[in-house]
Amino acid sequence: MSGASRQGGISFTSVTKRFVNPKGEVMTAIRDVAFTVEPGQFCAIVGPTGCGKSTTLTLTAGLDSPSEGSVRVSGQTVDGLTRNVSFMFQADALLPWKSVLANVSLGPLFRGYSRADAQAKARDWLRTVGLSAFESHYPHQLSGGMRKRASMAAALINEPAILLMDEPFSALDVQTRSIMSNELLQLWERTRPSVMFVTHDIEEAIALADKVIVMTAGPATVKAVYDVDLPRPRGPVQEIRFEPAFLELQRRIWSALREEVEHAYQRSTGGAPAGRSEP
Amino acid sequence: MSENQPLPSPRPTPAAPSIAEINRARARRRRQAVLFGRVAVLVVVLGAWQLGTALKWIDPFFFGSPLGIVLRLAYWFTHGTAYGSFWFQIWTTIEEALLGFIVGVLSGVVVGVLLGEVPFLADVAGPYIKVVNALPRIVLGSIFVMWLGLGLASKVMLAAVLVFFVVFFNAFEGVRSVDRNLVANIRILGASRLQVVRHVIVPSAMSWIIASLHVALGFAIIGAIVGEFLGAQHGLGLVIATAQNTFDANGVFGAMLVIGLLALSAEALMAQVEKRLLAWRPAPAGEPAGRA
Ligand SMILES: Nc1ncnc2c1ncn2[C@@H]1O[C@H](COP(=O)(O)OP(=O)(O)OP(=O)(O)O)[C@@H](O)[C@H]1O
Ligand SMILES: [Mg+2]
């Protein structure tokens, strides 16, 4: 919440990432990706499956380094793990052998808090996400939605300048997902980190973000960027999604995305036109 | 079935037993039947054995007899053996096996985690470990007796080596199969390398390690007893070796019985430890098998 942690701008300049697969072939995951996220901005990323969205987040976090180009965070080129970042992974990343409380207090613990202070802080956050009654449960004893809330508390407890979220709610049912989106927005308003939020759901992207980046089918590059000029605080997702500005944006983003999705689909099914089935 | 009939039954039953009660009673009867079956097998086998020796169908000189075994054990417990009280022999073996187990498990876990975490070390050490592992490890016992003498140390060493390899391979494999996602997550949360090992690598390798402990415990006892066989001043292995040399079949069987009971109680203890260490796990699904 301090001034220093408010920095957290992200910029990609012609970033390319190649992987060498187990067969020894080189494959390009993302190519010439360039975009910026202003400090405190909420940026959603949509794109066909397998195009390289997760890779983009991984590069921002410094878990991997680009093959070409540079990734800069808070004005500095990423080299090794980026500091002041939290990451909510696509898959569950709570430690199954630790209770919810122990999981959430890990962040402060690693940042040098005493065990007691870390737990006090974790209890605060568990109250915020409504999991106080479940602090001594193990992750496998929670529902999917509760696990996501615990992950969210674990990610936000460090009050990061940058929050990376990789399809955090995709495993949830529609109702739970919209509840979680609202909660995320409320939490985000408190400390206003910069966010990169990967999703497949255009509605979710518009409802949450200031800016939506559409990526092409792999190797991914930025196809288009849409600014979302809906006023904040947005309020419940279920209500704003019928506003004309919302619907118009949704239509435009979908038409941009659809081509890429079809493209990716055709490629993954070996070039066969969609919809034809073999006898 | 009559239980489902809506009509009043012709004979008034005082209080119809619920399904749950019926099931419980059935389970109880089954348990009793199984227990009875087990006791019956024991009685028949021991009875036949005893009878066989009494009627001279089986030569008691070579095969002993149940009564002879009991008498032999009773004698040992009351009068002791040629090298001290029987309790002391038992304790010596327990001590050797336990120390060997502890040393072997600790070193196995440490080396396994280290090599699992540092691929360079694993590549360097790999061939040597394979060579030592390919050696029939029992022959190491002779070397240890030469080096470390007839005392405790040589047996502990042999037991530890047997235990080490079992635990090492499982710890190594466990570390290798850690979910990389969890590691990335905790590193981003700010964990140092040591904290990653402590909070993720070790707990996650734990179910592999624990699976190996059952086998390892058996190996620790084998190590201690074989070590005593090869040369010792005390211990159950020595008791067996002496009995064998004097053609005392009852003595061999008696000591075997004691070792069996020892192994069983160790196994039961292990199950308790396992339950505690793996309390976080959901229902016991399949777990990685221990390797011998
Ligand atoms: N560590 C890696 N080694 C080799 N190839 C990789 C690696 N990580 C990702 N890839 C490849 O890079 C491409 C992009 O992967 P990425 O996970 O970024 O896609 P994504 O857009 O997040 O997909 P999804 O929407 O399905 O999560 C994929 O083709 C994948 O096979
Ligand atoms: Mg992904």
Coordinates of C-alpha atoms and ligand atoms in Angstrom, one line a residue:
Chain A
M1 CA 0.0 0.0 0.0
S2 CA 3.1 2.2 0.3
G3 CA 4.1 4.5 -2.5
A4 CA 7.1 2.4 -3.5
S5 CA 5.0 -0.7 -4.1
R6 CA 2.7 1.2 -6.3
Q7 CA 5.2 1.0 -9.1
G8 CA 4.5 -2.2 -11.0
G9 CA 4.2 -1.3 -14.6
I10 CA 4.8 -4.2 -17.0
S11 CA 6.2 -3.8 -20.5
F12 CA 6.9 -6.5 -23.1
T13 CA 9.0 -5.4 -26.1
S14 CA 9.1 -7.8 -29.0
V15 CA 9.3 -10.8 -26.8
T16 CA 9.7 -14.2 -28.3
K17 CA 9.8 -17.4 -26.4
R18 CA 10.9 -20.8 -27.9
F19 CA 10.8 -24.1 -26.2
V20 CA 12.7 -27.2 -27.1
N21 CA 10.3 -30.1 -26.8
P22 CA 11.4 -33.6 -25.7
K23 CA 12.0 -34.7 -29.3
G24 CA 14.5 -31.9 -29.7
E25 CA 12.4 -29.8 -32.0
V26 CA 12.2 -26.1 -31.4
M27 CA 8.7 -24.7 -31.1
T28 CA 7.8 -21.0 -30.7
A29 CA 5.2 -20.3 -28.0
I30 CA 5.0 -16.6 -28.4
R31 CA 6.4 -14.3 -31.1
D32 CA 7.0 -10.6 -31.1
V33 CA 4.7 -9.9 -28.2
A34 CA 4.6 -6.2 -27.2
F35 CA 2.2 -4.5 -24.8
T36 CA 2.3 -2.5 -21.6
V37 CA 0.3 -2.6 -18.4
E38 CA 0.3 0.7 -16.4
P39 CA 0.9 0.6 -12.7
G40 CA -2.4 -0.3 -11.0
Q41 CA -4.1 -1.3 -14.2
F42 CA -6.2 -4.4 -14.5
C43 CA -5.4 -6.1 -17.8
A44 CA -7.2 -9.2 -19.1
I45 CA -5.6 -11.5 -21.7
V46 CA -7.8 -13.7 -23.9
G47 CA -6.7 -16.1 -26.6
P48 CA -7.2 -19.6 -28.0
T49 CA -6.0 -22.5 -25.9
G50 CA -2.3 -23.4 -26.1
C51 CA -1.4 -20.0 -27.7
G52 CA 1.0 -18.9 -25.0
K53 CA -1.0 -17.0 -22.3
S54 CA 0.5 -18.9 -19.4
T55 CA 3.9 -18.5 -20.9
T56 CA 3.4 -14.7 -20.9
L57 CA 2.7 -14.8 -17.2
T58 CA 5.6 -17.1 -16.5
L59 CA 7.9 -14.6 -18.2
T60 CA 6.5 -11.7 -16.2
A61 CA 7.1 -13.6 -13.0
G62 CA 10.6 -14.4 -14.0
L63 CA 10.1 -18.1 -13.7
D64 CA 11.5 -18.3 -17.2
S65 CA 13.4 -15.9 -19.5
P66 CA 12.5 -14.8 -23.0
S67 CA 14.4 -16.1 -26.0
E68 CA 14.4 -12.7 -27.6
G69 CA 13.2 -9.2 -26.6
S70 CA 12.9 -7.9 -23.1
V71 CA 10.3 -8.0 -20.3
R72 CA 10.5 -5.1 -18.0
V73 CA 8.7 -4.8 -14.6
S74 CA 8.8 -1.5 -12.7
G75 CA 11.3 -0.2 -15.2
Q76 CA 13.8 -3.0 -14.6
T77 CA 14.5 -5.9 -17.0
V78 CA 13.3 -9.2 -15.5
D79 CA 16.3 -11.3 -14.6
G80 CA 15.5 -14.1 -12.1
L81 CA 12.4 -14.1 -10.0
T82 CA 10.5 -10.8 -10.2
R83 CA 10.0 -9.3 -6.8
N84 CA 6.7 -8.1 -5.3
V85 CA 4.7 -10.4 -7.6
S86 CA 2.0 -12.9 -6.7
F87 CA 0.9 -15.6 -9.0
M88 CA -2.4 -17.6 -8.9
F89 CA -1.7 -20.6 -11.1
Q90 CA -4.1 -22.4 -13.4
A91 CA -3.8 -25.5 -11.3
D92 CA -4.3 -25.5 -7.5
A93 CA -1.1 -24.6 -5.8
L94 CA -2.0 -24.9 -2.2
L95 CA 0.3 -27.3 -0.3
P96 CA -1.9 -30.3 0.4
W97 CA 0.0 -31.2 3.6
K98 CA -0.6 -27.8 5.3
S99 CA -3.8 -26.5 6.8
V100 CA -5.4 -23.5 5.2
L101 CA -4.0 -21.2 7.8
A102 CA -0.5 -22.5 7.4
N103 CA -0.8 -22.2 3.6
V104 CA -1.9 -18.6 3.8
S105 CA 0.7 -17.6 6.3
L106 CA 3.5 -18.9 4.1
G107 CA 3.9 -15.6 2.3
P108 CA 4.6 -13.4 5.3
L109 CA 6.7 -16.2 6.9
F110 CA 9.0 -16.1 3.9
R111 CA 9.2 -12.4 4.1
G112 CA 10.6 -12.5 7.6
Y113 CA 7.5 -12.2 9.8
S114 CA 7.5 -14.2 13.0
R115 CA 5.2 -17.3 13.0
A116 CA 2.8 -15.5 15.3
D117 CA 2.6 -12.4 13.2
A118 CA 2.3 -14.3 10.0
Q119 CA -0.6 -16.3 11.4
A120 CA -2.3 -13.2 12.7
K121 CA -2.0 -11.7 9.3
A122 CA -3.3 -14.9 7.7
R123 CA -6.3 -14.9 10.0
D124 CA -7.1 -11.4 8.9
W125 CA -7.1 -12.4 5.3
L126 CA -9.0 -15.6 5.9
R127 CA -11.7 -13.4 7.5
T128 CA -11.6 -11.2 4.4
V129 CA -12.3 -14.1 2.1
G130 CA -14.8 -15.7 4.5
L131 CA -12.8 -18.8 5.4
S132 CA -12.3 -18.1 9.2
A133 CA -14.2 -21.3 10.1
F134 CA -12.0 -23.4 7.9
E135 CA -8.5 -22.3 8.9
S136 CA -7.5 -25.7 10.3
H137 CA -8.9 -27.7 7.3
Y138 CA -6.6 -29.3 4.8
P139 CA -7.1 -28.1 1.2
H140 CA -8.7 -31.4 0.1
Q141 CA -11.4 -30.9 2.7
L142 CA -12.5 -27.6 1.0
S143 CA -14.8 -27.1 -2.0
G144 CA -13.3 -25.9 -5.3
G145 CA -14.6 -22.3 -4.6
M146 CA -13.1 -22.3 -1.1
R147 CA -9.8 -23.5 -2.4
K148 CA -9.8 -20.6 -4.8
R149 CA -10.5 -18.2 -2.1
A150 CA -7.7 -19.6 0.0
S151 CA -5.4 -19.3 -3.0
M152 CA -6.5 -15.7 -3.4
A153 CA -5.8 -14.9 0.2
A154 CA -2.4 -16.6 -0.1
A155 CA -1.6 -14.5 -3.2
L156 CA -2.8 -11.2 -1.9
I157 CA -1.5 -11.4 1.6
N158 CA 1.9 -10.2 0.5
E159 CA 0.3 -7.1 -0.9
P160 CA 2.0 -7.5 -4.3
A161 CA 2.6 -4.7 -6.7
I162 CA 1.7 -7.1 -9.5
L163 CA -0.9 -9.9 -9.4
L164 CA -0.7 -12.6 -12.1
M165 CA -3.8 -14.7 -12.4
D166 CA -3.9 -17.7 -14.8
E167 CA -7.5 -18.7 -15.4
P168 CA -8.1 -18.6 -11.6
F169 CA -11.8 -19.3 -11.7
S170 CA -12.1 -21.5 -14.8
A171 CA -12.7 -24.6 -12.7
L172 CA -15.7 -23.1 -10.9
D173 CA -19.4 -23.1 -11.8
V174 CA -20.9 -20.0 -13.3
Q175 CA -22.5 -18.7 -10.1
T176 CA -19.5 -19.2 -7.9
R177 CA -17.3 -17.7 -10.6
S178 CA -19.3 -14.4 -10.7
I179 CA -19.2 -14.2 -6.9
M180 CA -15.5 -14.7 -6.9
S181 CA -15.1 -12.1 -9.6
N182 CA -16.9 -9.5 -7.4
E183 CA -14.8 -10.5 -4.4
L184 CA -11.6 -10.2 -6.5
L185 CA -12.6 -6.7 -7.6
Q186 CA -13.3 -5.6 -4.1
L187 CA -9.9 -6.9 -2.9
W188 CA -8.2 -5.3 -5.9
E189 CA -9.7 -1.9 -5.1
R190 CA -8.1 -1.9 -1.7
T191 CA -4.4 -2.1 -2.8
R192 CA -4.7 -1.7 -6.5
P193 CA -1.9 -3.9 -7.8
S194 CA -1.3 -4.2 -11.5
V195 CA -3.1 -7.3 -12.7
M196 CA -2.6 -9.7 -15.6
F197 CA -5.6 -11.9 -15.7
V198 CA -5.8 -14.7 -18.2
T199 CA -9.2 -16.0 -19.0
H200 CA -11.2 -17.7 -21.7
D201 CA -14.4 -15.9 -20.7
I202 CA -14.8 -12.6 -22.6
E203 CA -17.6 -11.5 -20.3
E204 CA -15.4 -12.0 -17.3
A205 CA -12.5 -10.1 -19.0
I206 CA -14.7 -7.1 -19.7
A207 CA -16.4 -7.0 -16.4
L208 CA -13.0 -7.0 -14.5
A209 CA -10.5 -5.3 -16.7
D210 CA -9.4 -1.8 -17.8
K211 CA -7.9 -3.3 -20.9
V212 CA -8.4 -6.6 -22.8
I213 CA -5.5 -8.0 -24.9
V214 CA -6.5 -10.5 -27.6
M215 CA -3.8 -12.9 -28.6
T216 CA -3.6 -14.8 -31.9
A217 CA -3.4 -18.6 -32.3
G218 CA 0.1 -19.9 -31.5
P219 CA 2.7 -18.8 -31.9
A220 CA 0.9 -16.0 -30.1
T221 CA 1.3 -12.4 -30.7
V222 CA -0.9 -9.5 -29.7
K223 CA -3.8 -9.2 -32.1
A224 CA -5.7 -6.3 -30.7
V225 CA -6.0 -4.3 -27.5
Y226 CA -9.4 -3.0 -26.3
D227 CA -9.8 -0.4 -23.6
V228 CA -12.7 -0.9 -21.3
D229 CA -14.2 2.5 -20.4
L230 CA -16.8 1.3 -17.9
P231 CA -16.8 3.4 -14.7
R232 CA -15.4 2.0 -11.5
P233 CA -16.3 0.7 -9.0
R234 CA -18.1 -1.6 -11.3
G235 CA -20.4 -3.4 -9.0
P236 CA -21.8 -6.8 -9.6
V237 CA -20.8 -8.4 -12.8
Q238 CA -24.3 -9.7 -13.3
E239 CA -25.6 -6.1 -13.6
I240 CA -23.2 -4.3 -15.8
R241 CA -23.2 -7.0 -18.5
F242 CA -26.4 -5.8 -20.0
E243 CA -25.1 -2.2 -20.6
P244 CA -24.9 -1.3 -24.2
A245 CA -21.2 -0.3 -24.0
F246 CA -20.5 -3.7 -22.5
L247 CA -22.4 -5.6 -25.2
E248 CA -20.7 -3.6 -27.9
L249 CA -17.3 -4.4 -26.6
Q250 CA -18.2 -8.0 -26.1
R251 CA -19.2 -8.3 -29.7
R252 CA -16.0 -6.7 -31.0
I253 CA -13.7 -8.8 -28.9
W254 CA -15.6 -12.0 -29.8
S255 CA -15.3 -11.3 -33.5
A256 CA -11.6 -10.7 -33.1
L257 CA -11.1 -13.8 -31.0
R258 CA -13.4 -16.1 -33.0
E259 CA -11.1 -16.1 -36.0
E260 CA -8.1 -17.1 -33.9
V261 CA -10.1 -19.8 -32.0
E262 CA -11.2 -21.3 -35.3
H263 CA -7.7 -21.1 -36.7
A264 CA -6.3 -22.9 -33.6
Y265 CA -9.0 -25.5 -33.7
Q266 CA -8.4 -26.3 -37.3
R267 CA -4.7 -26.6 -36.7
S268 CA -5.2 -28.9 -33.7
T269 CA -7.6 -31.2 -35.6
G270 CA -5.1 -31.6 -38.5
G271 CA -6.6 -29.0 -40.8
A272 CA -10.0 -30.7 -41.1
P273 CA -12.8 -28.2 -41.4
A274 CA -14.8 -28.0 -38.2
G275 CA -18.0 -29.9 -37.9
R276 CA -17.3 -32.7 -40.3
S277 CA -17.3 -36.1 -38.8
E278 CA -15.8 -39.3 -40.3
P279 CA -18.2 -42.1 -40.9
Chain B
M1 CA -38.4 -60.0 1.3
S2 CA -40.6 -59.9 4.4
E3 CA -38.9 -56.7 5.7
N4 CA -40.4 -54.7 2.8
Q5 CA -43.9 -56.0 3.3
P6 CA -46.4 -53.2 4.2
L7 CA -48.9 -55.8 5.7
P8 CA -48.6 -56.6 9.3
S9 CA -46.6 -59.7 9.8
P10 CA -48.6 -62.7 11.1
R11 CA -46.2 -63.2 14.0
P12 CA -45.8 -60.1 16.1
T13 CA -42.1 -59.3 16.4
P14 CA -41.1 -57.4 19.6
A15 CA -38.8 -54.8 18.0
A16 CA -37.8 -55.4 14.4
P17 CA -33.9 -55.1 14.2
S18 CA -32.8 -52.3 11.9
I19 CA -30.7 -53.1 8.8
A20 CA -27.7 -51.5 10.6
E21 CA -28.0 -53.8 13.5
I22 CA -28.4 -56.8 11.3
N23 CA -25.2 -55.8 9.4
R24 CA -23.3 -55.2 12.6
A25 CA -24.3 -58.6 13.9
R26 CA -23.4 -60.2 10.7
A27 CA -19.9 -58.5 10.7
R28 CA -19.4 -59.6 14.3
R29 CA -20.2 -63.2 13.5
R30 CA -17.9 -63.1 10.6
R31 CA -15.0 -61.7 12.7
Q32 CA -15.6 -64.4 15.2
A33 CA -15.6 -67.1 12.5
V34 CA -12.3 -65.8 11.1
L35 CA -10.7 -65.7 14.5
F36 CA -11.9 -69.2 15.2
G37 CA -10.6 -70.4 11.9
R38 CA -7.2 -68.9 12.6
V39 CA -7.0 -70.5 16.1
A40 CA -8.1 -73.8 14.6
V41 CA -5.3 -73.7 12.0
L42 CA -2.8 -73.0 14.7
V43 CA -4.1 -75.8 17.0
V44 CA -4.2 -78.3 14.1
V45 CA -0.7 -77.5 12.9
L46 CA 0.9 -77.5 16.4
G47 CA -1.1 -80.5 17.5
A48 CA -0.1 -82.5 14.4
W49 CA 3.5 -81.4 14.9
Q50 CA 3.5 -82.4 18.6
L51 CA 1.7 -85.7 17.9
G52 CA 4.0 -86.5 15.1
T53 CA 7.1 -86.1 17.2
A54 CA 5.4 -88.0 20.1
L55 CA 4.6 -90.9 17.8
K56 CA 8.1 -90.7 16.2
W57 CA 6.7 -89.9 12.7
I58 CA 8.9 -86.8 12.7
D59 CA 12.3 -86.8 14.2
P60 CA 12.3 -84.3 17.1
F61 CA 16.1 -84.1 16.8
F62 CA 15.9 -82.3 13.5
F63 CA 12.4 -80.8 13.6
G64 CA 12.0 -79.9 17.3
S65 CA 8.5 -80.0 18.8
P66 CA 6.2 -77.2 20.0
L67 CA 6.5 -78.3 23.6
G68 CA 10.2 -78.5 23.2
I69 CA 10.3 -75.0 21.8
V70 CA 8.2 -73.6 24.7
L71 CA 10.4 -75.4 27.2
R72 CA 13.6 -74.1 25.5
L73 CA 12.3 -70.6 25.6
A74 CA 11.2 -70.9 29.2
Y75 CA 14.7 -72.2 30.1
W76 CA 16.3 -69.3 28.3
F77 CA 14.1 -66.7 29.9
T78 CA 14.7 -68.1 33.4
H79 CA 18.3 -69.3 33.2
G80 CA 19.7 -67.2 30.5
T81 CA 22.0 -68.3 27.7
A82 CA 25.8 -69.0 27.7
Y83 CA 26.5 -65.3 27.0
G84 CA 24.1 -63.6 29.4
S85 CA 20.4 -63.2 30.0
F86 CA 18.0 -63.9 27.1
W87 CA 16.5 -60.5 27.5
F88 CA 19.9 -59.0 26.9
Q89 CA 20.2 -60.9 23.7
I90 CA 16.9 -59.6 22.5
W91 CA 17.7 -56.1 23.5
T92 CA 21.1 -56.2 21.7
T93 CA 19.3 -57.2 18.5
I94 CA 16.7 -54.5 18.9
E95 CA 19.3 -51.9 19.6
E96 CA 21.4 -52.8 16.6
A97 CA 18.3 -52.9 14.3
L98 CA 17.0 -49.6 15.7
L99 CA 20.3 -47.8 15.4
G100 CA 20.8 -49.2 11.9
F101 CA 17.3 -48.2 11.0
I102 CA 17.8 -44.6 12.2
V103 CA 21.2 -44.1 10.6
G104 CA 20.0 -45.7 7.3
V105 CA 16.8 -43.7 7.1
L106 CA 18.4 -40.4 7.9
S107 CA 21.3 -40.9 5.5
G108 CA 18.9 -42.3 2.8
V109 CA 16.6 -39.3 3.1
V110 CA 19.4 -36.7 3.2
V111 CA 21.3 -38.3 0.2
G112 CA 18.1 -38.9 -1.7
V113 CA 16.9 -35.4 -1.3
L114 CA 20.3 -33.9 -2.1
L115 CA 20.8 -36.0 -5.3
G116 CA 17.2 -35.4 -6.3
E117 CA 17.5 -31.7 -5.9
V118 CA 21.0 -31.3 -7.5
P119 CA 21.0 -33.1 -10.8
F120 CA 24.7 -32.6 -11.2
L121 CA 25.4 -34.6 -8.1
A122 CA 23.0 -37.3 -9.2
D123 CA 24.8 -37.6 -12.5
V124 CA 28.2 -37.9 -10.9
A125 CA 27.1 -40.3 -8.1
G126 CA 24.7 -42.3 -10.3
P127 CA 27.1 -45.1 -11.6
Y128 CA 28.7 -45.6 -8.2
I129 CA 25.5 -46.0 -6.4
K130 CA 24.4 -48.5 -9.1
V131 CA 27.5 -50.5 -8.6
V132 CA 27.3 -50.7 -4.8
N133 CA 23.6 -51.4 -5.1
A134 CA 24.3 -54.3 -7.5
L135 CA 26.6 -55.9 -4.9
P136 CA 24.8 -58.6 -2.7
R137 CA 24.9 -56.4 0.3
I138 CA 25.1 -59.3 2.8
V139 CA 28.8 -59.8 1.8
L140 CA 29.5 -56.3 3.1
G141 CA 28.7 -57.7 6.5
S142 CA 32.0 -59.7 6.4
I143 CA 33.9 -56.5 5.7
F144 CA 32.2 -54.6 8.4
V145 CA 33.0 -57.4 11.0
M146 CA 36.6 -57.2 9.9
W147 CA 36.7 -53.4 10.1
L148 CA 34.5 -52.8 13.1
G149 CA 35.0 -55.9 15.2
L150 CA 32.5 -58.2 16.8
G151 CA 30.6 -55.5 18.7
L152 CA 27.6 -53.3 18.0
A153 CA 29.1 -51.2 15.3
S154 CA 29.4 -53.8 12.6
K155 CA 25.8 -54.9 12.9
V156 CA 24.5 -51.3 13.0
M157 CA 26.5 -50.6 9.8
L158 CA 25.2 -53.6 8.0
A159 CA 21.6 -52.8 8.9
A160 CA 22.1 -49.2 8.0
V161 CA 23.4 -50.1 4.6
L162 CA 20.5 -52.3 3.9
V163 CA 18.1 -49.6 5.0
F164 CA 19.9 -46.8 3.2
F165 CA 19.4 -48.1 -0.3
V166 CA 15.7 -48.8 0.2
V167 CA 15.1 -45.4 1.6
F168 CA 17.5 -43.6 -0.7
F169 CA 15.8 -44.8 -3.9
N170 CA 12.4 -43.9 -2.7
A171 CA 13.4 -40.4 -1.4
F172 CA 15.2 -39.7 -4.7
E173 CA 12.2 -40.8 -6.8
G174 CA 9.9 -38.8 -4.5
V175 CA 11.9 -35.7 -4.9
R176 CA 11.9 -36.1 -8.7
S177 CA 8.2 -36.4 -8.8
V178 CA 7.4 -33.3 -6.8
D179 CA 4.8 -31.1 -8.5
R180 CA 6.8 -28.3 -10.1
N181 CA 3.8 -26.0 -9.9
L182 CA 4.0 -26.1 -6.1
V183 CA 7.7 -25.3 -6.2
A184 CA 7.1 -22.3 -8.5
N185 CA 4.3 -21.1 -6.4
I186 CA 6.2 -21.1 -3.1
R187 CA 9.3 -19.6 -4.7
I188 CA 7.2 -16.7 -5.9
L189 CA 5.9 -16.4 -2.4
G190 CA 9.5 -15.7 -1.4
A191 CA 10.8 -19.0 -0.2
S192 CA 14.6 -19.6 -0.2
R193 CA 16.0 -22.8 -1.6
L194 CA 16.2 -24.4 1.8
Q195 CA 12.6 -23.3 2.6
V196 CA 11.5 -24.9 -0.7
V197 CA 13.1 -28.2 0.4
R198 CA 11.6 -28.0 3.8
H199 CA 8.0 -27.0 2.9
V200 CA 7.6 -28.7 -0.4
I201 CA 10.2 -31.2 -1.4
V202 CA 10.4 -33.2 1.8
P203 CA 6.7 -33.3 2.6
S204 CA 5.9 -34.3 -0.9
A205 CA 8.6 -37.0 -1.0
M206 CA 7.3 -38.1 2.4
S207 CA 4.6 -40.5 1.1
W208 CA 7.3 -42.2 -1.0
I209 CA 9.7 -42.3 1.9
I210 CA 7.1 -43.7 4.3
A211 CA 6.2 -46.4 1.9
S212 CA 9.8 -47.5 2.0
L213 CA 10.0 -47.5 5.8
H214 CA 8.0 -50.8 6.1
V215 CA 10.5 -52.6 3.9
A216 CA 13.4 -50.8 5.6
L217 CA 12.3 -51.9 9.0
G218 CA 12.4 -55.5 8.0
F219 CA 15.8 -55.0 6.4
A220 CA 17.1 -53.4 9.6
I221 CA 16.2 -56.6 11.5
I222 CA 17.7 -58.8 8.8
G223 CA 20.9 -56.7 8.9
A224 CA 21.3 -57.0 12.6
I225 CA 20.7 -60.8 12.7
V226 CA 22.8 -61.6 9.7
G227 CA 25.6 -59.4 11.2
E228 CA 25.3 -61.4 14.4
F229 CA 25.5 -64.6 12.4
L230 CA 28.7 -63.5 10.8
G231 CA 30.4 -62.9 14.1
A232 CA 29.1 -61.5 17.4
Q233 CA 29.3 -61.8 21.2
H234 CA 25.6 -61.2 21.8
G235 CA 22.3 -61.1 20.1
L236 CA 19.5 -63.3 18.7
G237 CA 21.6 -64.1 15.6
L238 CA 24.3 -65.5 17.8
V239 CA 21.6 -67.5 19.7
I240 CA 20.4 -69.0 16.5
A241 CA 24.0 -69.7 15.3
T242 CA 24.9 -71.4 18.5
A243 CA 21.7 -73.5 18.5
Q244 CA 22.4 -74.5 14.9
N245 CA 25.9 -75.6 15.8
T246 CA 24.7 -77.8 18.6
F247 CA 21.8 -79.3 16.6
D248 CA 19.3 -77.7 18.9
A249 CA 16.3 -77.4 16.6
N250 CA 14.0 -76.2 19.4
G251 CA 16.5 -73.4 20.0
V252 CA 16.5 -72.3 16.4
F253 CA 12.7 -72.3 16.2
G254 CA 12.4 -70.5 19.6
A255 CA 14.7 -67.7 18.5
M256 CA 12.9 -67.5 15.2
L257 CA 9.6 -67.1 17.0
V258 CA 11.0 -64.3 19.1
I259 CA 12.3 -62.5 16.0
G260 CA 9.0 -62.9 14.3
L261 CA 7.2 -61.3 17.2
L262 CA 9.7 -58.5 17.2
A263 CA 9.2 -57.8 13.5
L264 CA 5.4 -57.9 14.0
S265 CA 5.4 -55.3 16.8
A266 CA 7.8 -53.1 14.9
E267 CA 5.4 -53.3 12.0
A268 CA 2.5 -52.3 14.1
L269 CA 4.4 -49.3 15.5
M270 CA 5.3 -48.3 12.0
A271 CA 1.7 -48.3 11.0
Q272 CA 0.9 -45.8 13.8
V273 CA 3.8 -43.5 12.8
E274 CA 2.6 -43.6 9.2
K275 CA -0.9 -42.6 10.2
R276 CA 0.4 -39.6 12.1
L277 CA 2.8 -38.4 9.4
L278 CA 0.3 -38.7 6.6
A279 CA -2.7 -37.3 8.5
W280 CA -3.1 -34.6 5.8
R281 CA -3.9 -37.1 3.2
P282 CA -7.5 -37.9 2.0
A283 CA -8.7 -41.4 2.0
P284 CA -5.8 -43.8 1.5
A285 CA -5.8 -44.2 -2.3
G286 CA -3.0 -46.0 -4.1
E287 CA 0.5 -45.1 -2.9
P288 CA 3.9 -45.6 -4.4
A289 CA 5.1 -49.0 -3.6
G290 CA 8.1 -49.6 -1.4
R291 CA 11.1 -51.0 -3.3
A292 CA 13.3 -53.8 -2.0
Ligands
LIG1 N1 8.1 -25.8 -20.4 C1 7.7 -26.0 -21.7 N2 8.3 -26.8 -22.6 C2 7.9 -27.0 -23.8 N3 6.9 -26.4 -24.4 C3 6.1 -25.6 -23.6 C4 6.5 -25.4 -22.2 N4 5.5 -24.5 -21.7 C5 4.7 -24.3 -22.7 N5 5.0 -24.9 -23.8 C6 4.3 -24.8 -25.1 O1 4.0 -23.5 -25.4 C7 2.7 -23.3 -25.9 C8 2.0 -22.3 -25.1 O2 1.7 -22.8 -23.8 P1 0.9 -22.0 -22.7 O3 0.8 -22.9 -21.5 O4 1.5 -20.7 -22.5 O5 -0.6 -21.9 -23.4 P2 -1.9 -21.2 -22.8 O6 -2.2 -20.1 -23.8 O7 -1.7 -20.9 -21.4 O8 -2.9 -22.4 -23.0 P3 -4.2 -22.7 -22.1 O9 -5.2 -21.6 -22.4 O10 -4.7 -24.0 -22.6 O11 -3.8 -22.7 -20.7 C9 2.1 -24.7 -25.9 O12 2.1 -25.2 -27.2 C10 2.9 -25.5 -25.0 O13 3.0 -26.8 -25.5
MG2 MG -2.5 -21.7 -19.7

